[in-house]
PDB file of C-alpha atoms in Angstrom:
ATOM      1  CA  MET Q 965      16.269 -48.347  27.796  1.00 50.00           C
ATOM      2  CA  ALA Q 966      17.708 -51.860  27.701  1.00 43.00           C
ATOM      3  CA  ALA Q 967      18.911 -53.310  24.419  1.00 52.00           C
ATOM      4  CA  LEU Q 968      16.087 -54.346  22.115  1.00 59.00           C
ATOM      5  CA  PRO Q 969      15.827 -58.012  21.198  1.00 54.00           C
ATOM      6  CA  LEU Q 970      15.066 -57.902  17.500  1.00 61.00           C
ATOM      7  CA  TYR Q 971      16.264 -56.059  14.390  1.00 60.00           C
ATOM      8  CA  PHE Q 972      15.013 -56.380  10.849  1.00 61.00           C
ATOM      9  CA  ASP Q 973      17.141 -55.353   7.890  1.00 65.00           C
ATOM     10  CA  THR Q 974      13.975 -55.139   5.877  1.00 75.00           C
ATOM     11  CA  GLN Q 975      13.297 -54.566   2.240  1.00 81.00           C
ATOM     12  CA  PHE Q 976       9.696 -54.278   1.158  1.00 83.00           C
ATOM     13  CA  TYR Q 977       8.464 -54.926  -2.394  1.00 80.00           C
ATOM     14  CA  THR Q 978       5.279 -54.114  -4.238  1.00 80.00           C
ATOM     15  CA  SER Q 979       3.129 -56.889  -5.674  1.00 76.00           C
ATOM     16  CA  ALA Q 980       4.827 -56.103  -9.025  1.00 80.00           C
ATOM     17  CA  GLY Q 981       8.173 -57.139  -7.510  1.00 81.00           C
ATOM     18  CA  VAL Q 982       9.802 -53.709  -7.403  1.00 85.00           C
ATOM     19  CA  PRO Q 983      11.116 -52.074  -4.211  1.00 87.00           C
ATOM     20  CA  ALA Q 984       8.398 -50.242  -2.286  1.00 89.00           C
ATOM     21  CA  ALA Q 985      10.197 -46.903  -2.582  1.00 93.00           C
ATOM     22  CA  LEU Q 986       8.844 -44.215  -0.251  1.00 95.00           C
ATOM     23  CA  HIS Q 987       6.005 -46.461   0.922  1.00 93.00           C
ATOM     24  CA  LEU Q 988       4.733 -45.956   4.467  1.00 94.00           C
ATOM     25  CA  LEU Q 989       5.075 -48.562   7.220  1.00 92.00           C
ATOM     26  CA  TYR Q 990       2.691 -48.126  10.144  1.00 93.00           C
ATOM     27  CA  THR Q 991       3.226 -50.052  13.382  1.00 91.00           C
ATOM     28  CA  TYR Q 992       0.415 -50.699  15.844  1.00 91.00           C
ATOM     29  CA  GLU Q 993      -0.298 -52.681  18.963  1.00 89.00           C
ATOM     30  CA  SER Q 994      -1.767 -55.886  17.558  1.00 84.00           C
ATOM     31  CA  GLY Q 995      -5.557 -55.915  17.403  1.00 84.00           C
ATOM     32  CA  THR Q 996      -5.835 -52.128  17.812  1.00 88.00           C
ATOM     33  CA  THR Q 997      -5.214 -48.888  15.976  1.00 91.00           C
ATOM     34  CA  THR Q 998      -2.933 -47.700  18.796  1.00 94.00           C
ATOM     35  CA  PRO Q 999       0.462 -46.716  17.329  1.00 96.00           C
ATOM     36  CA  LEU Q1000       3.357 -48.754  18.731  1.00 92.00           C
ATOM     37  CA  GLU Q1001       6.910 -47.428  18.663  1.00 91.00           C
ATOM     38  CA  THR Q1002       9.786 -48.999  16.796  1.00 89.00           C
ATOM     39  CA  TYR Q1003      13.330 -47.736  17.100  1.00 89.00           C
ATOM     40  CA  THR Q1004      16.268 -46.662  14.960  1.00 87.00           C
ATOM     41  CA  ASP Q1005      18.836 -48.775  16.823  1.00 83.00           C
ATOM     42  CA  ALA Q1006      19.328 -51.350  19.586  1.00 81.00           C
ATOM     43  CA  THR Q1007      19.471 -48.788  22.384  1.00 83.00           C
ATOM     44  CA  GLY Q1008      15.794 -47.947  21.964  1.00 85.00           C
ATOM     45  CA  ASP Q1009      16.620 -44.300  22.692  1.00 89.00           C
ATOM     46  CA  THR Q1010      15.322 -42.923  19.383  1.00 91.00           C
ATOM     47  CA  ALA Q1011      11.899 -43.863  18.080  1.00 93.00           C
ATOM     48  CA  ASN Q1012      11.157 -44.087  14.378  1.00 94.00           C
ATOM     49  CA  ALA Q1013       8.444 -41.855  12.987  1.00 97.00           C
ATOM     50  CA  ASN Q1014       5.119 -43.662  12.685  1.00 97.00           C
ATOM     51  CA  PRO Q1015       4.616 -44.151   9.834  1.00 97.00           C
ATOM     52  CA  ILE Q1016       8.163 -44.943   8.764  1.00 95.00           C
ATOM     53  CA  THR Q1017       8.865 -43.689   5.240  1.00 96.00           C
ATOM     54  CA  LEU Q1018      10.834 -46.372   3.415  1.00 93.00           C
ATOM     55  CA  ASP Q1019      13.873 -45.231   1.456  1.00 94.00           C
ATOM     56  CA  SER Q1020      14.263 -45.436  -2.336  1.00 95.00           C
ATOM     57  CA  ALA Q1021      15.182 -49.133  -2.042  1.00 91.00           C
ATOM     58  CA  GLY Q1022      12.130 -49.913   0.100  1.00 89.00           C
ATOM     59  CA  ARG Q1023      14.248 -50.288   3.273  1.00 88.00           C
ATOM     60  CA  ALA Q1024      14.049 -49.046   6.860  1.00 88.00           C
ATOM     61  CA  ASN Q1025      15.918 -49.507  10.139  1.00 85.00           C
ATOM     62  CA  LEU Q1026      13.411 -51.349  12.271  1.00 84.00           C
ATOM     63  CA  TRP Q1027      14.220 -52.378  15.831  1.00 84.00           C
ATOM     64  CA  ILE Q1028      11.212 -53.654  17.742  1.00 82.00           C
ATOM     65  CA  GLY Q1029      10.556 -54.220  21.415  1.00 79.00           C
ATOM     66  CA  ASN Q1030       9.111 -57.203  23.219  1.00 76.00           C
ATOM     67  CA  ARG Q1031       5.544 -56.281  22.287  1.00 79.00           C
ATOM     68  CA  VAL Q1032       2.783 -57.648  20.047  1.00 81.00           C
ATOM     69  CA  TYR Q1033       2.894 -55.724  16.757  1.00 83.00           C
ATOM     70  CA  ALA Q1034       0.677 -55.240  13.734  1.00 85.00           C
ATOM     71  CA  LEU Q1035       2.148 -53.751  10.554  1.00 86.00           C
ATOM     72  CA  GLU Q1036       0.497 -51.916   7.674  1.00 88.00           C
ATOM     73  CA  LEU Q1037       2.306 -51.136   4.459  1.00 88.00           C
ATOM     74  CA  LYS Q1038       0.779 -48.336   2.384  1.00 91.00           C
ATOM     75  CA  THR Q1039       1.727 -46.617  -0.855  1.00 92.00           C
ATOM     76  CA  PRO Q1040       3.008 -43.023  -0.705  1.00 95.00           C
ATOM     77  CA  ALA Q1041      -0.592 -41.989  -1.508  1.00 95.00           C
ATOM     78  CA  GLY Q1042      -1.867 -43.918   1.535  1.00 94.00           C
ATOM     79  CA  VAL Q1043      -3.392 -46.920  -0.279  1.00 91.00           C
ATOM     80  CA  LEU Q1044      -3.162 -50.111   1.790  1.00 88.00           C
ATOM     81  CA  VAL Q1045      -0.817 -52.729   0.298  1.00 85.00           C
ATOM     82  CA  LYS Q1046      -0.625 -55.305   3.106  1.00 83.00           C
ATOM     83  CA  GLN Q1047      -1.468 -55.836   6.777  1.00 83.00           C
ATOM     84  CA  CYS Q1048       0.324 -58.272   9.069  1.00 80.00           C
ATOM     85  CA  SER Q1049      -0.653 -58.949  12.664  1.00 76.00           C
ATOM     86  CA  PHE Q1050       1.120 -61.176  15.141  1.00 67.00           C
ATOM     87  CA  GLY Q1051      -0.386 -62.971  18.113  1.00 60.00           C
ATOM     88  CA  SER Q1052       2.574 -63.034  20.499  1.00 55.00           C
ATOM     89  CA  PRO Q1053       5.386 -60.672  21.481  1.00 55.00           C
ATOM     90  CA  CYS Q1054       8.206 -60.272  18.978  1.00 51.00           C
ATOM     91  CA  THR Q1055      11.270 -61.749  20.631  1.00 49.00           C
ATOM     92  CA  ALA Q1056      14.402 -63.345  19.280  1.00 46.00           C
ATOM     93  CA  THR Q1057      12.857 -66.782  19.888  1.00 42.00           C
ATOM     94  CA  SER Q1058       9.732 -65.914  17.890  1.00 43.00           C
ATOM     95  CA  ARG Q1059      11.662 -64.436  14.956  1.00 44.00           C
ATOM     96  CA  LEU Q1060      11.333 -67.491  12.709  1.00 41.00           C
ATOM     97  CA  ALA Q1061       7.554 -67.589  13.157  1.00 43.00           C
ATOM     98  CA  LEU Q1062       7.396 -63.872  12.432  1.00 44.00           C
ATOM     99  CA  LEU Q1063       9.455 -64.187   9.269  1.00 44.00           C
ATOM    100  CA  MET Q1064       7.395 -67.119   8.029  1.00 40.00           C
ATOM    101  CA  SER Q1065       4.146 -65.186   8.490  1.00 43.00           C
ATOM    102  CA  ILE Q1066       5.048 -62.313   6.148  1.00 45.00           C
ATOM    103  CA  PRO Q1067       4.380 -63.070   2.471  1.00 42.00           C
ATOM    104  CA  ILE Q1068       7.498 -62.912   0.318  1.00 39.00           C
ATOM    105  CA  PRO Q1069       6.126 -60.417  -2.267  1.00 40.00           C
ATOM    106  CA  TYR Q1070       5.807 -57.778   0.453  1.00 42.00           C
ATOM    107  CA  MET Q1071       8.899 -58.223   2.603  1.00 42.00           C
ATOM    108  CA  LEU Q1072      12.205 -59.729   1.595  1.00 38.00           C
ATOM    109  CA  ASP Q1073      15.799 -59.829   2.757  1.00 38.00           C
ATOM    110  CA  LEU Q1074      15.002 -60.053   6.464  1.00 37.00           C
ATOM    111  CA  ARG Q1075      18.205 -60.681   8.373  1.00 35.00           C
TER     112      ARG Q1075
END
């Protein structure tokens, strides 16, 4: 697979402001419940599990393709914390719009 255009060094937080340790991040094709792959690195050779289990700091390696994504963040018990859906493919040129659309209490430190 060709190199992927976009990487997030993400850190998710709960509404209480603490890292979303071991929370679950689901990725879907926007507007559907069809799972959409994300990848562990820029090669796109290895897909993440879906859902992605965040580490103890609420982080995950998240490389995304040029697709239209929807994200769901859930607690380890499966309780929905936040949904985000985007209306256009995630590309390097749309990164700023993507970052601005995700509320700060749920996702921080996006680089």
